[in-house]
Short mmCIF file of C-alpha atoms (C1' of nucleotides) in Angstrom, two decimals:
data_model
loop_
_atom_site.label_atom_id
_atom_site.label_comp_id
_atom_site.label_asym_id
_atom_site.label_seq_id
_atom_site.Cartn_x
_atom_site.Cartn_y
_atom_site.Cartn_z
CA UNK S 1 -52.04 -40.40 -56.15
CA UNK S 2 -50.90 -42.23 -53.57
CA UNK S 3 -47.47 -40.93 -51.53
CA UNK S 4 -44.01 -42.64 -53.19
CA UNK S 5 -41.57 -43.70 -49.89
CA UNK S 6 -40.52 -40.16 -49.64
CA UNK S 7 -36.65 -39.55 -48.43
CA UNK S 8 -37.72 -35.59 -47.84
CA UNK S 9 -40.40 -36.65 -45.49
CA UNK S 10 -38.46 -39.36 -43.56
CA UNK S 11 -35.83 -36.86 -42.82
CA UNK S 12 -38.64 -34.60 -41.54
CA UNK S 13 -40.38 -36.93 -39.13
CA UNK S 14 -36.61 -37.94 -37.92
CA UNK S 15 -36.08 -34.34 -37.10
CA UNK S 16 -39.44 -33.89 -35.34
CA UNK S 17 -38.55 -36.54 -32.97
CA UNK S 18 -35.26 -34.95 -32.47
CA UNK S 19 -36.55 -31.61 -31.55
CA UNK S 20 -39.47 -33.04 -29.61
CA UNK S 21 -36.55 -34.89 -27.59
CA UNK S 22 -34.09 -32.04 -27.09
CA UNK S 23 -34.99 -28.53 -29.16
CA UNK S 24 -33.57 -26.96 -31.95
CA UNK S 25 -29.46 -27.66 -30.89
CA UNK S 26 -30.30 -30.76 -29.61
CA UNK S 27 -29.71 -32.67 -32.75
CA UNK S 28 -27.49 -32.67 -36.04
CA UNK S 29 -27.98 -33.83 -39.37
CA UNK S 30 -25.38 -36.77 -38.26
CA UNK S 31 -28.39 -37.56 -35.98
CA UNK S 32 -30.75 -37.16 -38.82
CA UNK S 33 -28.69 -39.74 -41.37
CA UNK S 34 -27.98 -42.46 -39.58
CA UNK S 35 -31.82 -43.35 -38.12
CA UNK S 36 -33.37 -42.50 -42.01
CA UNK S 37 -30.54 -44.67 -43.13
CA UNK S 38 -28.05 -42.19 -45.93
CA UNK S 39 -25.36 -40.25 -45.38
CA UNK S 40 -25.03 -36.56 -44.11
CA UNK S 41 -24.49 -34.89 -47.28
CA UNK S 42 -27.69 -36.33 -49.25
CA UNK S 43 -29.75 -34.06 -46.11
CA UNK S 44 -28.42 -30.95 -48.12
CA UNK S 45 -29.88 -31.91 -51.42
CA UNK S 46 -33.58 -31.64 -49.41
CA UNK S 47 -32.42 -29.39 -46.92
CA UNK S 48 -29.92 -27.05 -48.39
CA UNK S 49 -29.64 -25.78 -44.60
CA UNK S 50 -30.61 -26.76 -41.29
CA UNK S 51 -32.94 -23.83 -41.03
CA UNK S 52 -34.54 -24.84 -43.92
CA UNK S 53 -35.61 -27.88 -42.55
CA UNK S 54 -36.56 -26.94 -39.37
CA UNK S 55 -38.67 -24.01 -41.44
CA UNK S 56 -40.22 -26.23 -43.19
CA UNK S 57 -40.86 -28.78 -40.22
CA UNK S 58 -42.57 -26.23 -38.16
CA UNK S 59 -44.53 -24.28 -41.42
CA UNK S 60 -46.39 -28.10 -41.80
CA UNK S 61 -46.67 -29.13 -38.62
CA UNK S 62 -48.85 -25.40 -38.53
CA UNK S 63 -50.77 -26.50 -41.81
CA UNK S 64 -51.43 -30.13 -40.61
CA UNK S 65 -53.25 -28.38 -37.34
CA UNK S 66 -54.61 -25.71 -39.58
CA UNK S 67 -56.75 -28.53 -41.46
CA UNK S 68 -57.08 -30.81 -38.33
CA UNK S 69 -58.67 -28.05 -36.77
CA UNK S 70 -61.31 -27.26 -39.30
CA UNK S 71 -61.89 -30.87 -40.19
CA UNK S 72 -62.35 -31.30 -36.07
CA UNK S 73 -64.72 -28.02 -36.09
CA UNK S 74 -66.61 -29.84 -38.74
CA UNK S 75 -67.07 -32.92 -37.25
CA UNK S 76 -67.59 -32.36 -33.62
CA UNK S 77 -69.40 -28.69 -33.17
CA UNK S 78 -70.16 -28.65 -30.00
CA UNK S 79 -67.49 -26.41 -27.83
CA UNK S 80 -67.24 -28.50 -24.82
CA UNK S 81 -66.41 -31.65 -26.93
CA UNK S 82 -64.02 -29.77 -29.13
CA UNK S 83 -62.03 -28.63 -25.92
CA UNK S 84 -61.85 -32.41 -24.74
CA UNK S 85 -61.37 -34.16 -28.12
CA UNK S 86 -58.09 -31.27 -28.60
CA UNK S 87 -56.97 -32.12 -24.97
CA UNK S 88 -57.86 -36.02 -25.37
CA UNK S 89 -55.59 -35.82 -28.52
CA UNK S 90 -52.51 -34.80 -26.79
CA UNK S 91 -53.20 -36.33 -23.49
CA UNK S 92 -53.34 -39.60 -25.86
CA UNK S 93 -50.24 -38.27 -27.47
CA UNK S 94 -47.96 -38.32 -24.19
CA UNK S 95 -50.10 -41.47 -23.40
CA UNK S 96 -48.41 -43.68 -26.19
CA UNK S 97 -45.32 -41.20 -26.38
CA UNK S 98 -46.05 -40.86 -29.94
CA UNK S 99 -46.01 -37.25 -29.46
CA UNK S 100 -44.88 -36.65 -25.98
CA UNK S 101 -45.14 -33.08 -25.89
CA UNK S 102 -46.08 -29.85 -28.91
CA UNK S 103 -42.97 -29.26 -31.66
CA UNK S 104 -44.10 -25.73 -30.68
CA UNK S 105 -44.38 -25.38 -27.32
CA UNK S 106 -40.92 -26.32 -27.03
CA UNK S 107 -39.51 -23.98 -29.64
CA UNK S 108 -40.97 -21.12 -27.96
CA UNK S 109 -38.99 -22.21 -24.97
CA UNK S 110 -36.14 -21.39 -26.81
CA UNK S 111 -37.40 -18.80 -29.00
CA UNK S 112 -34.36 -16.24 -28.35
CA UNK S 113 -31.81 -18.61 -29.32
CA UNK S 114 -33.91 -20.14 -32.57
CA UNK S 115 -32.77 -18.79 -36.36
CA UNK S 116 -35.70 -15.75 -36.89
CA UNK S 117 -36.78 -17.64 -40.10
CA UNK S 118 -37.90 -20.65 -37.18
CA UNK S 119 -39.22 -17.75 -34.63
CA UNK S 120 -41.65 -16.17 -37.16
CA UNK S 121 -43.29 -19.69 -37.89
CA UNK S 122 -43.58 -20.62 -34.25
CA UNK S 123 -45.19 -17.24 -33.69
CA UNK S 124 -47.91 -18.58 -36.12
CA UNK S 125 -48.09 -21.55 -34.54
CA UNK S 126 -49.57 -19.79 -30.99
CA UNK S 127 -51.61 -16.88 -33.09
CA UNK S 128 -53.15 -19.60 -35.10
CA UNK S 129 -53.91 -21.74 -31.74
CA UNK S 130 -54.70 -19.18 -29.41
CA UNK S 131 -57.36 -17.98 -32.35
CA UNK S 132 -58.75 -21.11 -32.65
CA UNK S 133 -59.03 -21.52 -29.29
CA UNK S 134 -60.62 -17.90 -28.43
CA UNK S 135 -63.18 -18.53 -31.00
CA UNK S 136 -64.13 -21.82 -29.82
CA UNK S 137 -64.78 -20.61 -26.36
CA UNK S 138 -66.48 -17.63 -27.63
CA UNK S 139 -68.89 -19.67 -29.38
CA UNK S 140 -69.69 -22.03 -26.40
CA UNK S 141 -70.39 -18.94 -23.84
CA UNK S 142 -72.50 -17.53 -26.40
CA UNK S 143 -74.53 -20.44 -26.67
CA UNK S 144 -74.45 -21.60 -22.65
CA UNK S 145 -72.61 -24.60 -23.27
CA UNK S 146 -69.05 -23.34 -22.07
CA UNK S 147 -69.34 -20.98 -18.30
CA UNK S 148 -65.95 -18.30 -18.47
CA UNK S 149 -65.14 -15.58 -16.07
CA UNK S 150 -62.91 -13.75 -18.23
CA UNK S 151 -63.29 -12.71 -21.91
CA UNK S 152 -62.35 -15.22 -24.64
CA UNK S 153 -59.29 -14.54 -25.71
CA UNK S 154 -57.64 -14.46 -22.40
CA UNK S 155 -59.56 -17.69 -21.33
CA UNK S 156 -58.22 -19.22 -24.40
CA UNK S 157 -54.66 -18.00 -23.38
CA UNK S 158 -55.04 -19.80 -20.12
CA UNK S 159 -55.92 -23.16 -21.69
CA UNK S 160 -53.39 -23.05 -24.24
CA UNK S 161 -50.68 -22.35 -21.48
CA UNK S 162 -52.71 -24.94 -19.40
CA UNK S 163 -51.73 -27.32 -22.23
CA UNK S 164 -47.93 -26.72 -22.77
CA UNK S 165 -47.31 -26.54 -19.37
CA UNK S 166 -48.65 -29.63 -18.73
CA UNK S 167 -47.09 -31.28 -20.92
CA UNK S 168 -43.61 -29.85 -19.21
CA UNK S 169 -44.92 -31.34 -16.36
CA UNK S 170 -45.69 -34.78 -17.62
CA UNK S 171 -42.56 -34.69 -19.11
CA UNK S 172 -40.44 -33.89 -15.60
CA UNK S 173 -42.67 -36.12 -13.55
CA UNK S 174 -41.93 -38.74 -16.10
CA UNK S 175 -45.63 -39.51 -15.18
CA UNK S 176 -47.93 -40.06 -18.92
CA UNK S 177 -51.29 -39.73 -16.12
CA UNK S 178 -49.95 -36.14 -15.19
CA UNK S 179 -51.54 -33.96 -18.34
CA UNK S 180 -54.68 -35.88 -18.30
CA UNK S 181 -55.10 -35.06 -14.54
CA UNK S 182 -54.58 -31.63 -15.30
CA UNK S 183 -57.22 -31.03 -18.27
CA UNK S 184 -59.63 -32.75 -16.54
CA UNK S 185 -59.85 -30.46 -13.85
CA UNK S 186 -58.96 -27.11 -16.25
CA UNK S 187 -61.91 -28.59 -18.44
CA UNK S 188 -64.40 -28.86 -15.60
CA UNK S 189 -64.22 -25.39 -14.78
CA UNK S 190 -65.14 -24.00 -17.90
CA UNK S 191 -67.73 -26.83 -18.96
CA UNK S 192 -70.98 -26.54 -16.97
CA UNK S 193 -73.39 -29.30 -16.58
CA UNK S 194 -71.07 -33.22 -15.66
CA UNK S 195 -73.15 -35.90 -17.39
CA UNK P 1 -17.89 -11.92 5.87
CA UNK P 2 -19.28 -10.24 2.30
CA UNK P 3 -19.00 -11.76 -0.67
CA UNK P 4 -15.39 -11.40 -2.44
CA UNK P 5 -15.84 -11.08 -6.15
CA UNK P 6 -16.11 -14.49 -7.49
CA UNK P 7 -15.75 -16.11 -10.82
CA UNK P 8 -17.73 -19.18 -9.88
CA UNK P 9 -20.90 -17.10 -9.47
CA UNK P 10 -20.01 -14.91 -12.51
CA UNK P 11 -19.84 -18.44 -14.55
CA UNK P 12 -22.93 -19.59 -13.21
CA UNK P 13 -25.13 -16.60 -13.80
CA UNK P 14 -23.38 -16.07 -17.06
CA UNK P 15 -24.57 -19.73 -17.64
CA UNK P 16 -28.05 -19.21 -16.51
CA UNK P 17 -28.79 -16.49 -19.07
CA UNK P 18 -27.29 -18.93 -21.67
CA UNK P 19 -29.37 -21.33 -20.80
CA UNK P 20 -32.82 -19.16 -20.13
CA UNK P 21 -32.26 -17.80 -23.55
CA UNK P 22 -31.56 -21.41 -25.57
CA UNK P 23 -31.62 -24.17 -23.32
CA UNK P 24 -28.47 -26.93 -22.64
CA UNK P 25 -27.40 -27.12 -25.93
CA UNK P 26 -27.05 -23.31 -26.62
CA UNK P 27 -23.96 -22.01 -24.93
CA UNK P 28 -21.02 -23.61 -25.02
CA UNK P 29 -17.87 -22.68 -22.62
CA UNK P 30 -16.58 -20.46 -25.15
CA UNK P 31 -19.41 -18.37 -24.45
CA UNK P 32 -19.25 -17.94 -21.40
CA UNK P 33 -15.40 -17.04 -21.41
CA UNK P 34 -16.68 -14.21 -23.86
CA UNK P 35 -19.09 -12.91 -21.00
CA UNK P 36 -17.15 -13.95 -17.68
CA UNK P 37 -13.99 -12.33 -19.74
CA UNK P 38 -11.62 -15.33 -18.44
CA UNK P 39 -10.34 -18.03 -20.82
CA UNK P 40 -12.23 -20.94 -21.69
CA UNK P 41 -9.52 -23.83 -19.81
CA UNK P 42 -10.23 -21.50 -16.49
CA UNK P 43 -13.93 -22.37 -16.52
CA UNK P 44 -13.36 -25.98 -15.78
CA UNK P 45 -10.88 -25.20 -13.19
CA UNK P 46 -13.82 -24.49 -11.60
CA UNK P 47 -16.53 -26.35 -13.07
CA UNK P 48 -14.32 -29.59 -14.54
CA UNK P 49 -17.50 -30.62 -16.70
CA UNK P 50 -20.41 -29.31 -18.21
CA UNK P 51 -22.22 -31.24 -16.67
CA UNK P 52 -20.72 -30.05 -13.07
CA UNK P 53 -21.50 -26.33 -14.46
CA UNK P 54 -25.04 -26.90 -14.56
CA UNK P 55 -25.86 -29.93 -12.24
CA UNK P 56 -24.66 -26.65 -9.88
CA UNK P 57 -26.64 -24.55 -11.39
CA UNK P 58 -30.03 -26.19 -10.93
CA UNK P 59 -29.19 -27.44 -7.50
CA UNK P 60 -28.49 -23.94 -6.41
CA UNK P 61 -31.74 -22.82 -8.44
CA UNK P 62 -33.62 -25.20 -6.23
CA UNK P 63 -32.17 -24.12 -3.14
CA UNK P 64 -32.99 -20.25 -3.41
CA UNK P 65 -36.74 -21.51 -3.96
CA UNK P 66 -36.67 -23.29 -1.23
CA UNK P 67 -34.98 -20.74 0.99
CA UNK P 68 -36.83 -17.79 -1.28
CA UNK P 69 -40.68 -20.08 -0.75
CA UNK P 70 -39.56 -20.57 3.20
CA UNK P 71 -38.85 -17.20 3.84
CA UNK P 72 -41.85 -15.32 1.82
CA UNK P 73 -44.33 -18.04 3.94
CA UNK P 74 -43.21 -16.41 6.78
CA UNK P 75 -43.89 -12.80 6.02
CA UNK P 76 -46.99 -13.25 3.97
CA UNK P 77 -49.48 -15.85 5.51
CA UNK P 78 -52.30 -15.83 3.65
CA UNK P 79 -52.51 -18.50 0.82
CA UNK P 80 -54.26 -15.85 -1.45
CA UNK P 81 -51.37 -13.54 -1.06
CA UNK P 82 -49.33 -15.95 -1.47
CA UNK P 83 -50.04 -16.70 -5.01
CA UNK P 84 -50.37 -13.73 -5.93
CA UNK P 85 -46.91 -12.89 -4.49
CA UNK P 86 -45.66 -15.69 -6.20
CA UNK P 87 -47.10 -15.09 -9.83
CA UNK P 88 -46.21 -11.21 -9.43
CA UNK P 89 -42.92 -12.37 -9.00
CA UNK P 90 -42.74 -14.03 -12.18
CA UNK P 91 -44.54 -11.05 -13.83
CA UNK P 92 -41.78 -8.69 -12.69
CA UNK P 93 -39.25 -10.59 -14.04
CA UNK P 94 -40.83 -10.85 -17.48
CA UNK P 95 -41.23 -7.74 -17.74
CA UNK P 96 -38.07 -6.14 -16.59
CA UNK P 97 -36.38 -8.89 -18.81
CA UNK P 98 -34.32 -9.99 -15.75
CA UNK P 99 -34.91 -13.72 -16.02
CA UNK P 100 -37.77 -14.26 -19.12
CA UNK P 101 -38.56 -17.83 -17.71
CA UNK P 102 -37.82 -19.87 -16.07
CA UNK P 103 -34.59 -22.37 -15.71
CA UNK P 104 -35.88 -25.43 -14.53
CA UNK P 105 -39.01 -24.81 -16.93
CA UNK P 106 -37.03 -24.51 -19.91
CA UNK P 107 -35.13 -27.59 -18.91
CA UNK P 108 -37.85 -29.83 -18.26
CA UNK P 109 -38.58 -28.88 -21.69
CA UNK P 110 -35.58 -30.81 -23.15
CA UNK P 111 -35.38 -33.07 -20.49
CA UNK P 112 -34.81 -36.68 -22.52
CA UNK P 113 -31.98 -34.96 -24.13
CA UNK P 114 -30.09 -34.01 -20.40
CA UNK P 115 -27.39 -35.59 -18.62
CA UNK P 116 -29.10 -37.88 -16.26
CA UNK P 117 -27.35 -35.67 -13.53
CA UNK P 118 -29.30 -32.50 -14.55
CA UNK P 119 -32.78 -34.10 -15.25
CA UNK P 120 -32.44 -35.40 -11.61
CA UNK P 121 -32.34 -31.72 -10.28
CA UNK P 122 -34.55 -30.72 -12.63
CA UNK P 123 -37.34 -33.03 -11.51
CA UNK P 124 -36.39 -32.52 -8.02
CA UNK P 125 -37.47 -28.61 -8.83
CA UNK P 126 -40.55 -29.76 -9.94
CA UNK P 127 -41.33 -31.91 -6.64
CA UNK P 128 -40.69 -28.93 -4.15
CA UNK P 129 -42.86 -26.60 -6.54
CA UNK P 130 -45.80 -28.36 -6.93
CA UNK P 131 -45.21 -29.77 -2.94
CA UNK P 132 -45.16 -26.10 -1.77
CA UNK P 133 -48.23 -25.15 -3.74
CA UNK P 134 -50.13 -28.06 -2.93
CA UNK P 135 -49.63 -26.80 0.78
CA UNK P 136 -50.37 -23.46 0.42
CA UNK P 137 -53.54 -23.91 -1.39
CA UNK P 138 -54.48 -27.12 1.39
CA UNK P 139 -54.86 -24.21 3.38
CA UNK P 140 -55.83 -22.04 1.59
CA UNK P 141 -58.91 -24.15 1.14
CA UNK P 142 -58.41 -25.40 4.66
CA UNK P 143 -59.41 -21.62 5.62
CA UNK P 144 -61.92 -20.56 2.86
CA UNK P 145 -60.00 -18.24 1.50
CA UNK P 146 -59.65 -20.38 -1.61
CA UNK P 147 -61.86 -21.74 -3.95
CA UNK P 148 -60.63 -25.19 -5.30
CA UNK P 149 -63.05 -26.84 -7.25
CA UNK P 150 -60.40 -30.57 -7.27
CA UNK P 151 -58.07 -31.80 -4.70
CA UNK P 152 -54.96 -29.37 -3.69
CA UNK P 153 -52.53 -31.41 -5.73
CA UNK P 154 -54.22 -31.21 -8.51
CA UNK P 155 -55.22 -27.45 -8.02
CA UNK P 156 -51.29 -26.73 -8.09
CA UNK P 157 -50.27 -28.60 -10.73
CA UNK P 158 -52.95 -27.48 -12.75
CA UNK P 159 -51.59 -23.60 -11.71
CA UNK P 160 -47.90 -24.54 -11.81
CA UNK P 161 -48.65 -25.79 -15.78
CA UNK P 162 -50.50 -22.63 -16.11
CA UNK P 163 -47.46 -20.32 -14.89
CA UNK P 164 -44.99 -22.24 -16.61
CA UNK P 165 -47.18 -22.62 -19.88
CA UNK P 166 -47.58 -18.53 -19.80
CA UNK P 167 -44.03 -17.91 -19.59
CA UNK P 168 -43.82 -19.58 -23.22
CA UNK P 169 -46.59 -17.89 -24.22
CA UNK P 170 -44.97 -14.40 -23.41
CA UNK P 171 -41.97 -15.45 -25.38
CA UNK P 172 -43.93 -16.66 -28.08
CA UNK P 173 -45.80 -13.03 -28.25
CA UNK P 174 -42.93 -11.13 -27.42
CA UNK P 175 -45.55 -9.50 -25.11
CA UNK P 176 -44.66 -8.70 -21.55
CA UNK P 177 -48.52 -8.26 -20.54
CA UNK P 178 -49.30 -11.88 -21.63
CA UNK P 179 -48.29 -13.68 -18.34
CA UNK P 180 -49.95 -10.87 -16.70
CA UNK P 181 -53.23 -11.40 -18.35
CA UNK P 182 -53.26 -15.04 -17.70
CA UNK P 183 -52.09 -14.97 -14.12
CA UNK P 184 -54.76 -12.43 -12.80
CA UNK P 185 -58.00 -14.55 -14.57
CA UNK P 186 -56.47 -17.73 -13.21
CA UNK P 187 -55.91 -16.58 -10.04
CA UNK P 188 -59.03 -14.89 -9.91
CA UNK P 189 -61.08 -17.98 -9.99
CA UNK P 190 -59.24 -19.70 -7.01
CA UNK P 191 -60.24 -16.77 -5.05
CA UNK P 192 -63.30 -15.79 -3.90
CA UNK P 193 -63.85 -12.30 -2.49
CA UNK P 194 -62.27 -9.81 -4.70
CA UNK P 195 -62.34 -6.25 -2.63
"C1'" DC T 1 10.25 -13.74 10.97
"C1'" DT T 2 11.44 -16.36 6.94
"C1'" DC T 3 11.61 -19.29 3.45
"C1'" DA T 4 10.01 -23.17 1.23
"C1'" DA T 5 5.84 -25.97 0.11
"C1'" DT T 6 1.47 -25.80 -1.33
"C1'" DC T 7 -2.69 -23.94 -3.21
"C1'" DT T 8 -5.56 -20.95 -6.20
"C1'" DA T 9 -6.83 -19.00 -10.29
"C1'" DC T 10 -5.67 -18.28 -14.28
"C1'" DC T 11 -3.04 -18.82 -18.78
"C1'" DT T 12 -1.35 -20.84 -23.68
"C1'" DA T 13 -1.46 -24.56 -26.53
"C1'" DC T 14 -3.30 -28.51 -27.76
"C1'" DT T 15 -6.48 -32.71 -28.76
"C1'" DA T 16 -10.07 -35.70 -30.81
"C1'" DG T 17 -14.40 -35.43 -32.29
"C1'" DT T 18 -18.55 -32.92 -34.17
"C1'" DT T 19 -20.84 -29.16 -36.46
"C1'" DG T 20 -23.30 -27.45 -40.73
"C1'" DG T 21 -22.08 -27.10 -45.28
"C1'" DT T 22 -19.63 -27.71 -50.15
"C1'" DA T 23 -17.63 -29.88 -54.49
"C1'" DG T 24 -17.99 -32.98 -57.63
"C1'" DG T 25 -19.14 -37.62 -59.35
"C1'" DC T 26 -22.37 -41.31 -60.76
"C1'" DA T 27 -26.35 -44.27 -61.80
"C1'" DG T 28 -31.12 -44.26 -63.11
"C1'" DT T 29 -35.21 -41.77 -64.88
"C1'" DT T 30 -37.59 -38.53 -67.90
"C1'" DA U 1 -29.50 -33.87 -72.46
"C1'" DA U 2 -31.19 -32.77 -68.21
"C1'" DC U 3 -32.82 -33.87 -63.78
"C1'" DT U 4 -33.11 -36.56 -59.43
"C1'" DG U 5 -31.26 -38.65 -55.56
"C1'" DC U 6 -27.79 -40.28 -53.69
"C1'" DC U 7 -22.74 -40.92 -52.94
"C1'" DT U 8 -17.44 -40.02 -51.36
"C1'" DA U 9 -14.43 -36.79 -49.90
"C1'" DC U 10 -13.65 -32.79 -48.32
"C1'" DC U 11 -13.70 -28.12 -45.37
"C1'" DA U 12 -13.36 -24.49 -41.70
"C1'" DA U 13 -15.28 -23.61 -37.51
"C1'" DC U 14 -16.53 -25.09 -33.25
"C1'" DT U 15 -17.23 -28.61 -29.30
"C1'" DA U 16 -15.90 -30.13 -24.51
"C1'" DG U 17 -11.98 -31.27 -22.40
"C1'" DT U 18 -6.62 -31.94 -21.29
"C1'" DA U 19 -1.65 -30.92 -20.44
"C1'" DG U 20 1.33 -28.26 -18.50
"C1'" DG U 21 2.96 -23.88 -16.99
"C1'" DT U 22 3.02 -19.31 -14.26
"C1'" DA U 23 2.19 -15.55 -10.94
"C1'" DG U 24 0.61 -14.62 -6.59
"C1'" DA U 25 -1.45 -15.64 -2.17
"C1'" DT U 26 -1.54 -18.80 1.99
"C1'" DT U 27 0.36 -21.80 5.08
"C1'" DG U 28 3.43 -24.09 8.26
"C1'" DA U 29 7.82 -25.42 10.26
"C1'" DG U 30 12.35 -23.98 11.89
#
DNA sequence: CTCAATCTACCTACTAGTTGGTAGGCAGTT
DNA sequence: AACTGCCTACCAACTAGTAGGTAGATTGAG
């Protein structure tokens, strides 16, 4: 029951951190070899193509926040907390530069120059988030725990782009304090009553 | 006195819609000599690296902010204005296609994957940005004709993530209006008399 | 004015190294 | 016997960059 050392999942973390680092061109299965420690051609026998991988990269990295989303939802259903715990995650994220910015978020950058089998996945990526988010923000003005000026969806837009821009900006600044900085003011204008 | 055709500013733009559309990594000189319709040994006659080619580029890009931010402060006062100016800018350029997002954006993006001697313009872009629209909205607030809820510097970072963060979200959506959308409910709550 | 020296902008032809990908073999497991 | 997971040894195409040459414009000295 328990996960075997898995070769096909090593290779797919290594890429990750490629892509976080530099985007889709920014790394080759050369790259990918030597840090999960065998040689080029073994890549193809999990990854018949590079697209492939990066495919399926980007299809689990949509499932993993697919579940971590609804597990969150479950645990914490309060909208105000839900918006911090999201933005705590990443703001930890940069923080330990475990994650320093969304696999996404930087694959849209360069969505024109990304194989369309990547592009349509991405695209899921922000429906699924932006959905999440315009639902969550929905539910918390209905109840008076959230205050918005706009309608839901496009307040969820903003924070979302609040988010990946932010983390661009951490990212140039070099600064790990930047995105936390940021969401704590974006969050205090939508949450009403400071403790 | 006006500007004799010149290869060195066909290469760079021809460079800056590489790089707009996929980033450092996805254009090589080849392409370029496709666009610029010169061979690929003349481009480093005039650009000897790659490195040269886009160090350039983002210095220049930096320069026609500052020159472009200067000169707009002069003919439109008025912090309000200003950002609006500003984020129409971007809008118009989304949506006529001319420059999707933008260069320094995309850049910062990648940026542990640059030569050293790009990230250093890159950041530098950042600094004057996020400088100038800490200024604008100091007096904006300065004057009352903003509404800033934390200090200026963190009012215009939080908007500069915002801009930059919509850009990606328009190119995730493949939806000119998105930027739009986002712009006018941000902006919205930083000012406070809407005619 | 003139003629040679230099400079500019480009060219062809090449290099060494990298790219994603393929063919086929081999040891261990099922 | 078939499958899995890896290997060595390739490949053609592409990468940034170099070497060396050429045609034409610019310059400067006699």
């Amino acid at each position: 029951m328990d996960k075997p050392s898995n070769t096909a999942d090593d290779i797919l973390a290594a890429a990750r951190s490629f892509i976080v680092a530099g985007g889709y061109n920014g790394f080759s299965y050369a790259d990918i070899a030597e840090v999960v420690g065998i040689r080029k051609a073994s890549i193809h026998h999990h990854f018949p193509s590079k697209v492939d991988l990066v495919q399926t990269l980007v299809r689990r990295y949509l499932e993993d926040a697919v579940t971590g989303m609804t597990e969150l939802e479950r645990n914490v259903p309060e909208s105000p907390r839900l918006l911090r715990t999201y933005a705590g995650f990443w703001a930890q994220c940069i923080e330990d530069a475990s994650r320093p910015i969304c696999v996404c978020a930087l694959l849209a950058s360069e969505l024109p120059a990304l194989p369309p089998e990547v592009a349509v996945e991405v695209r899921a990526y922000f429906q699924f988030l932006s959905g999440w988010l315009t639902g969550v923000i929905e539910r918390g003005a209905a109840q008076g725990t959230l205050t918005i000026a706009a309608a839901p969806r496009v307040e969820a837009e903003a924070f979302m782009a609040t988010v990946h821009g932010a983390m661009i900006s951490a990212r140039a600044y070099g600064d790990v304090l930047t995105f936390g900085m940021i969401l704590a003011s974006t969050l205090q204008k939508l949450i009403p009553a400071p403790d």
